[in-house]
PDB file of C-alpha atoms in Angstrom:
ATOM      1  CA  UNK A 652      74.178  14.470 -47.897  1.00 42.00           C
ATOM      2  CA  UNK A 653      76.828  13.502 -50.372  1.00 43.00           C
ATOM      3  CA  UNK A 654      80.059  15.363 -50.878  1.00 49.00           C
ATOM      4  CA  UNK A 655      79.618  18.520 -52.916  1.00 51.00           C
ATOM      5  CA  UNK A 656      75.845  18.069 -53.329  1.00 57.00           C
ATOM      6  CA  UNK A 657      73.492  20.904 -52.433  1.00 62.00           C
ATOM      7  CA  UNK A 658      71.020  20.220 -49.659  1.00 75.00           C
ATOM      8  CA  UNK A 659      67.394  20.705 -50.734  1.00 80.00           C
ATOM      9  CA  UNK A 660      64.246  21.363 -48.742  1.00 86.00           C
ATOM     10  CA  UNK A 661      61.109  19.529 -49.899  1.00 85.00           C
ATOM     11  CA  UNK A 662      59.886  22.661 -51.713  1.00 87.00           C
ATOM     12  CA  UNK A 663      63.282  23.046 -53.404  1.00 89.00           C
ATOM     13  CA  UNK A 664      63.220  19.388 -54.491  1.00 87.00           C
ATOM     14  CA  UNK A 665      59.795  19.895 -56.086  1.00 89.00           C
ATOM     15  CA  UNK A 666      60.856  23.131 -57.804  1.00 89.00           C
ATOM     16  CA  UNK A 667      64.127  21.621 -59.075  1.00 89.00           C
ATOM     17  CA  UNK A 668      62.404  18.489 -60.421  1.00 87.00           C
ATOM     18  CA  UNK A 669      59.730  20.623 -62.064  1.00 88.00           C
ATOM     19  CA  UNK A 670      62.560  22.500 -63.827  1.00 89.00           C
ATOM     20  CA  UNK A 671      64.129  19.227 -65.022  1.00 85.00           C
ATOM     21  CA  UNK A 672      67.087  19.170 -62.605  1.00 85.00           C
ATOM     22  CA  UNK A 673      68.274  15.558 -62.810  1.00 84.00           C
ATOM     23  CA  UNK A 674      70.760  16.076 -59.981  1.00 87.00           C
ATOM     24  CA  UNK A 675      67.942  16.918 -57.576  1.00 86.00           C
ATOM     25  CA  UNK A 676      66.010  13.814 -58.652  1.00 85.00           C
ATOM     26  CA  UNK A 677      69.104  11.630 -58.232  1.00 87.00           C
ATOM     27  CA  UNK A 678      69.753  13.105 -54.790  1.00 89.00           C
ATOM     28  CA  UNK A 679      66.131  12.579 -53.765  1.00 87.00           C
ATOM     29  CA  UNK A 680      66.338   8.995 -54.995  1.00 87.00           C
ATOM     30  CA  UNK A 681      69.444   8.274 -52.884  1.00 89.00           C
ATOM     31  CA  UNK A 682      68.076  10.126 -49.858  1.00 90.00           C
ATOM     32  CA  UNK A 683      65.011   7.956 -49.203  1.00 89.00           C
ATOM     33  CA  UNK A 684      66.059   4.593 -50.682  1.00 90.00           C
ATOM     34  CA  UNK A 685      67.330   3.210 -47.324  1.00 92.00           C
ATOM     35  CA  UNK A 686      63.920   3.814 -45.733  1.00 90.00           C
ATOM     36  CA  UNK A 687      62.151   1.733 -48.413  1.00 90.00           C
ATOM     37  CA  UNK A 688      64.873  -0.950 -48.375  1.00 91.00           C
ATOM     38  CA  UNK A 689      64.279  -1.353 -44.651  1.00 89.00           C
ATOM     39  CA  UNK A 690      60.485  -1.421 -45.003  1.00 87.00           C
ATOM     40  CA  UNK A 691      60.444  -4.102 -47.684  1.00 88.00           C
ATOM     41  CA  UNK A 692      63.278  -6.248 -46.342  1.00 88.00           C
ATOM     42  CA  UNK A 693      61.526  -6.334 -42.970  1.00 87.00           C
ATOM     43  CA  UNK A 694      58.365  -7.521 -44.702  1.00 84.00           C
ATOM     44  CA  UNK A 695      59.336 -10.578 -46.779  1.00 83.00           C
ATOM     45  CA  UNK A 696      61.098  -8.697 -49.568  1.00 86.00           C
ATOM     46  CA  UNK A 697      64.520  -8.731 -51.144  1.00 90.00           C
ATOM     47  CA  UNK A 698      66.799  -5.798 -51.866  1.00 92.00           C
ATOM     48  CA  UNK A 699      66.028  -6.076 -55.591  1.00 92.00           C
ATOM     49  CA  UNK A 700      62.277  -6.061 -54.929  1.00 91.00           C
ATOM     50  CA  UNK A 701      62.720  -3.026 -52.693  1.00 90.00           C
ATOM     51  CA  UNK A 702      64.658  -1.194 -55.407  1.00 92.00           C
ATOM     52  CA  UNK A 703      61.968  -2.030 -57.988  1.00 91.00           C
ATOM     53  CA  UNK A 704      59.185  -0.790 -55.721  1.00 91.00           C
ATOM     54  CA  UNK A 705      61.135   2.351 -54.835  1.00 91.00           C
ATOM     55  CA  UNK A 706      61.845   3.079 -58.505  1.00 91.00           C
ATOM     56  CA  UNK A 707      58.119   2.792 -59.240  1.00 90.00           C
ATOM     57  CA  UNK A 708      57.246   5.000 -56.265  1.00 89.00           C
ATOM     58  CA  UNK A 709      59.731   7.686 -57.296  1.00 90.00           C
ATOM     59  CA  UNK A 710      58.302   7.605 -60.832  1.00 89.00           C
ATOM     60  CA  UNK A 711      54.781   8.225 -59.489  1.00 87.00           C
ATOM     61  CA  UNK A 712      56.141  11.182 -57.498  1.00 89.00           C
ATOM     62  CA  UNK A 713      58.176  12.472 -60.455  1.00 88.00           C
ATOM     63  CA  UNK A 714      55.261  12.305 -62.908  1.00 87.00           C
ATOM     64  CA  UNK A 715      52.922  14.085 -60.478  1.00 86.00           C
ATOM     65  CA  UNK A 716      55.510  16.842 -59.919  1.00 87.00           C
ATOM     66  CA  UNK A 717      56.243  17.255 -63.634  1.00 86.00           C
ATOM     67  CA  UNK A 718      52.596  17.456 -64.697  1.00 84.00           C
ATOM     68  CA  UNK A 719      51.801  19.875 -61.862  1.00 82.00           C
ATOM     69  CA  UNK A 720      49.146  17.684 -60.240  1.00 81.00           C
ATOM     70  CA  UNK A 721      50.982  16.952 -56.974  1.00 79.00           C
ATOM     71  CA  UNK A 722      49.365  18.535 -53.935  1.00 78.00           C
ATOM     72  CA  UNK A 723      51.871  17.632 -51.258  1.00 75.00           C
ATOM     73  CA  UNK A 724      50.265  17.736 -47.816  1.00 77.00           C
ATOM     74  CA  UNK A 725      53.137  15.957 -46.073  1.00 81.00           C
ATOM     75  CA  UNK A 726      56.889  15.537 -46.374  1.00 86.00           C
ATOM     76  CA  UNK A 727      58.233  13.950 -49.563  1.00 86.00           C
ATOM     77  CA  UNK A 728      59.638  11.171 -47.388  1.00 86.00           C
ATOM     78  CA  UNK A 729      56.161  10.392 -46.033  1.00 85.00           C
ATOM     79  CA  UNK A 730      54.611  10.531 -49.497  1.00 86.00           C
ATOM     80  CA  UNK A 731      57.212   8.133 -50.960  1.00 88.00           C
ATOM     81  CA  UNK A 732      56.851   5.826 -47.968  1.00 87.00           C
ATOM     82  CA  UNK A 733      53.066   5.673 -48.424  1.00 86.00           C
ATOM     83  CA  UNK A 734      53.323   5.035 -52.185  1.00 87.00           C
ATOM     84  CA  UNK A 735      55.983   2.334 -51.765  1.00 89.00           C
ATOM     85  CA  UNK A 736      54.115   0.732 -48.868  1.00 88.00           C
ATOM     86  CA  UNK A 737      50.974   0.534 -50.997  1.00 86.00           C
ATOM     87  CA  UNK A 738      52.915  -0.898 -53.956  1.00 88.00           C
ATOM     88  CA  UNK A 739      54.525  -3.514 -51.730  1.00 87.00           C
ATOM     89  CA  UNK A 740      51.197  -4.516 -50.181  1.00 85.00           C
ATOM     90  CA  UNK A 741      49.824  -4.976 -53.670  1.00 83.00           C
ATOM     91  CA  UNK A 742      52.794  -7.126 -54.720  1.00 84.00           C
ATOM     92  CA  UNK A 743      52.505  -9.248 -51.598  1.00 82.00           C
ATOM     93  CA  UNK A 744      48.803  -9.763 -52.190  1.00 79.00           C
ATOM     94  CA  UNK A 745      49.511 -10.801 -55.786  1.00 77.00           C
ATOM     95  CA  UNK A 746      52.133 -13.284 -54.562  1.00 75.00           C
ATOM     96  CA  UNK A 747      49.759 -14.595 -51.887  1.00 65.00           C
ATOM     97  CA  UNK A 748      52.532 -14.218 -49.313  1.00 50.00           C
ATOM     98  CA  UNK A 749      50.732 -11.639 -47.229  1.00 46.00           C
ATOM     99  CA  UNK A 750      48.800 -12.739 -44.211  1.00 49.00           C
ATOM    100  CA  UNK A 751      48.544  -9.730 -41.950  1.00 48.00           C
ATOM    101  CA  UNK A 752      49.670  -6.176 -41.572  1.00 50.00           C
ATOM    102  CA  UNK A 753      53.087  -4.762 -42.257  1.00 50.00           C
ATOM    103  CA  UNK A 754      55.306  -4.773 -39.219  1.00 47.00           C
ATOM    104  CA  UNK A 755      56.573  -1.267 -39.820  1.00 44.00           C
ATOM    105  CA  UNK A 756      55.041   0.046 -36.557  1.00 40.00           C
ATOM    106  CA  UNK A 757      54.134   3.370 -38.150  1.00 46.00           C
ATOM    107  CA  UNK A 758      50.584   4.667 -38.311  1.00 46.00           C
ATOM    108  CA  UNK A 759      49.114   4.868 -41.775  1.00 47.00           C
ATOM    109  CA  UNK A 760      49.041   8.483 -42.877  1.00 49.00           C
ATOM    110  CA  UNK A 761      46.579   9.816 -45.417  1.00 53.00           C
ATOM    111  CA  UNK A 762      48.949  11.481 -47.854  1.00 55.00           C
ATOM    112  CA  UNK A 763      47.009  11.342 -51.092  1.00 61.00           C
ATOM    113  CA  UNK A 764      49.653   8.912 -52.303  1.00 64.00           C
ATOM    114  CA  UNK A 765      47.214   6.030 -52.657  1.00 67.00           C
ATOM    115  CA  UNK A 766      44.954   8.030 -54.971  1.00 71.00           C
ATOM    116  CA  UNK A 767      47.971   9.240 -56.971  1.00 72.00           C
ATOM    117  CA  UNK A 768      49.146   5.652 -57.329  1.00 72.00           C
ATOM    118  CA  UNK A 769      45.720   4.476 -58.492  1.00 73.00           C
ATOM    119  CA  UNK A 770      45.599   7.297 -61.046  1.00 76.00           C
ATOM    120  CA  UNK A 771      49.085   6.437 -62.317  1.00 73.00           C
ATOM    121  CA  UNK A 772      48.161   2.759 -62.649  1.00 74.00           C
ATOM    122  CA  UNK A 773      44.955   3.638 -64.521  1.00 76.00           C
ATOM    123  CA  UNK A 774      46.867   5.987 -66.833  1.00 74.00           C
ATOM    124  CA  UNK A 775      49.458   3.254 -67.525  1.00 75.00           C
ATOM    125  CA  UNK A 776      46.651   0.790 -68.269  1.00 76.00           C
ATOM    126  CA  UNK A 777      45.053   3.211 -70.723  1.00 75.00           C
ATOM    127  CA  UNK A 778      48.406   3.888 -72.406  1.00 73.00           C
ATOM    128  CA  UNK A 779      48.924   0.142 -72.813  1.00 77.00           C
ATOM    129  CA  UNK A 780      45.452  -0.225 -74.306  1.00 77.00           C
ATOM    130  CA  UNK A 781      46.091   2.702 -76.658  1.00 76.00           C
ATOM    131  CA  UNK A 782      49.352   1.029 -77.694  1.00 76.00           C
ATOM    132  CA  UNK A 783      47.466  -2.179 -78.441  1.00 80.00           C
ATOM    133  CA  UNK A 784      44.879  -0.260 -80.482  1.00 79.00           C
ATOM    134  CA  UNK A 785      47.687   1.475 -82.377  1.00 77.00           C
ATOM    135  CA  UNK A 786      49.261  -1.915 -83.176  1.00 79.00           C
ATOM    136  CA  UNK A 787      45.920  -3.274 -84.461  1.00 81.00           C
ATOM    137  CA  UNK A 788      45.054  -0.271 -86.622  1.00 83.00           C
ATOM    138  CA  UNK A 789      47.458  -1.353 -89.351  1.00 81.00           C
ATOM    139  CA  UNK A 790      49.370   0.562 -91.976  1.00 84.00           C
ATOM    140  CA  UNK A 791      49.518   3.282 -93.162  1.00 86.00           C
ATOM    141  CA  UNK A 792      47.400   4.628 -90.294  1.00 87.00           C
ATOM    142  CA  UNK A 793      49.810   3.539 -87.576  1.00 84.00           C
ATOM    143  CA  UNK A 794      52.812   5.218 -89.216  1.00 86.00           C
ATOM    144  CA  UNK A 795      50.813   8.320 -90.097  1.00 87.00           C
ATOM    145  CA  UNK A 796      49.550   8.815 -86.537  1.00 85.00           C
ATOM    146  CA  UNK A 797      52.934   8.009 -84.995  1.00 84.00           C
ATOM    147  CA  UNK A 798      54.607  10.433 -87.381  1.00 85.00           C
ATOM    148  CA  UNK A 799      52.254  13.271 -86.515  1.00 85.00           C
ATOM    149  CA  UNK A 800      51.645  12.727 -82.787  1.00 79.00           C
ATOM    150  CA  UNK A 801      54.793  11.008 -81.551  1.00 77.00           C
ATOM    151  CA  UNK A 802      57.488  12.202 -83.958  1.00 81.00           C
ATOM    152  CA  UNK A 803      56.063  15.740 -84.382  1.00 84.00           C
ATOM    153  CA  UNK A 804      56.296  15.620 -88.174  1.00 87.00           C
ATOM    154  CA  UNK A 805      54.523  18.374 -90.075  1.00 89.00           C
ATOM    155  CA  UNK A 806      51.679  17.690 -92.498  1.00 89.00           C
ATOM    156  CA  UNK A 807      54.023  18.670 -95.350  1.00 90.00           C
ATOM    157  CA  UNK A 808      56.578  16.047 -94.248  1.00 90.00           C
ATOM    158  CA  UNK A 809      53.857  13.403 -93.984  1.00 89.00           C
ATOM    159  CA  UNK A 810      52.426  14.403 -97.382  1.00 91.00           C
ATOM    160  CA  UNK A 811      55.812  13.769 -98.993  1.00 91.00           C
ATOM    161  CA  UNK A 812      56.528  10.620 -96.975  1.00 90.00           C
ATOM    162  CA  UNK A 813      53.195   8.946 -97.769  1.00 88.00           C
ATOM    163  CA  UNK A 814      52.790  10.301-101.296  1.00 90.00           C
ATOM    164  CA  UNK A 815      49.609  12.306-100.768  1.00 88.00           C
ATOM    165  CA  UNK A 816      48.822  14.939-103.422  1.00 90.00           C
ATOM    166  CA  UNK A 817      48.616  17.753-100.836  1.00 91.00           C
ATOM    167  CA  UNK A 818      48.608  18.485 -97.090  1.00 88.00           C
ATOM    168  CA  UNK A 819      44.791  18.629 -96.984  1.00 90.00           C
ATOM    169  CA  UNK A 820      44.568  15.031 -98.234  1.00 89.00           C
ATOM    170  CA  UNK A 821      47.117  13.950 -95.615  1.00 88.00           C
ATOM    171  CA  UNK A 822      45.180  15.793 -92.911  1.00 90.00           C
ATOM    172  CA  UNK A 823      41.925  14.150 -94.029  1.00 90.00           C
ATOM    173  CA  UNK A 824      43.551  10.698 -93.933  1.00 91.00           C
ATOM    174  CA  UNK A 825      45.023  11.416 -90.497  1.00 89.00           C
ATOM    175  CA  UNK A 826      41.550  12.344 -89.244  1.00 89.00           C
ATOM    176  CA  UNK A 827      40.052   9.098 -90.620  1.00 90.00           C
ATOM    177  CA  UNK A 828      42.850   7.097 -89.000  1.00 88.00           C
ATOM    178  CA  UNK A 829      42.296   8.870 -85.696  1.00 86.00           C
ATOM    179  CA  UNK A 830      38.575   8.046 -85.809  1.00 89.00           C
ATOM    180  CA  UNK A 831      39.433   4.376 -86.434  1.00 87.00           C
ATOM    181  CA  UNK A 832      41.973   4.384 -83.590  1.00 84.00           C
ATOM    182  CA  UNK A 833      39.453   5.882 -81.161  1.00 84.00           C
ATOM    183  CA  UNK A 834      36.878   3.291 -82.191  1.00 84.00           C
ATOM    184  CA  UNK A 835      39.377   0.451 -81.628  1.00 80.00           C
ATOM    185  CA  UNK A 836      40.464   1.905 -78.295  1.00 77.00           C
ATOM    186  CA  UNK A 837      36.979   2.472 -76.900  1.00 79.00           C
ATOM    187  CA  UNK A 838      35.702  -0.899 -78.098  1.00 77.00           C
ATOM    188  CA  UNK A 839      38.606  -2.596 -76.323  1.00 67.00           C
ATOM    189  CA  UNK A 840      38.219  -0.316 -73.271  1.00 61.00           C
ATOM    190  CA  UNK A 841      34.529  -1.213 -72.926  1.00 65.00           C
ATOM    191  CA  UNK A 842      35.361  -4.918 -73.241  1.00 63.00           C
ATOM    192  CA  UNK A 843      37.935  -4.536 -70.455  1.00 62.00           C
ATOM    193  CA  UNK A 844      35.460  -2.671 -68.248  1.00 58.00           C
ATOM    194  CA  UNK A 845      32.803  -5.369 -68.656  1.00 57.00           C
ATOM    195  CA  UNK A 846      35.001  -8.053 -67.072  1.00 53.00           C
TER     196      UNK A 846
END
């Protein structure tokens, strides 16, 4: 470990990250980076690609810890390795540079990481589609919904900002905008699913 840094067990890492301890996350990041650098550089990757994949893998781990959905049945090191390995295989397949199995000489362990990664990718896809729907909804709906849901503005603030006569009118308009946004989102989502 680094000079002056506390040494964490896996359970302590999870607890510290859940509590928002950035030092624990930074230490975890540094701790397992060499393993992923080695994996990817030994399998047609560059150091920058390895760092990108590792960053993405750590984010999957971090999000699962923070939202309380991580059921760790292995060491964190094994979990991160499995997530990063899966991400790298996917990138290689997309680049058409992959023609066999990874030469990492380690048995594939069922860690739940693959399912977590798939869920994270699906969630990111849905967020992107929701962002697109929000862009297409137009004004004033976009600003009204962003103000309420993203900026945590009160109905009174939005009433004043948009010039509604009272908070009930603003709330009614917000509801109509939300219905339109859902319709745009689900129409686009169904189009995506049909391809």
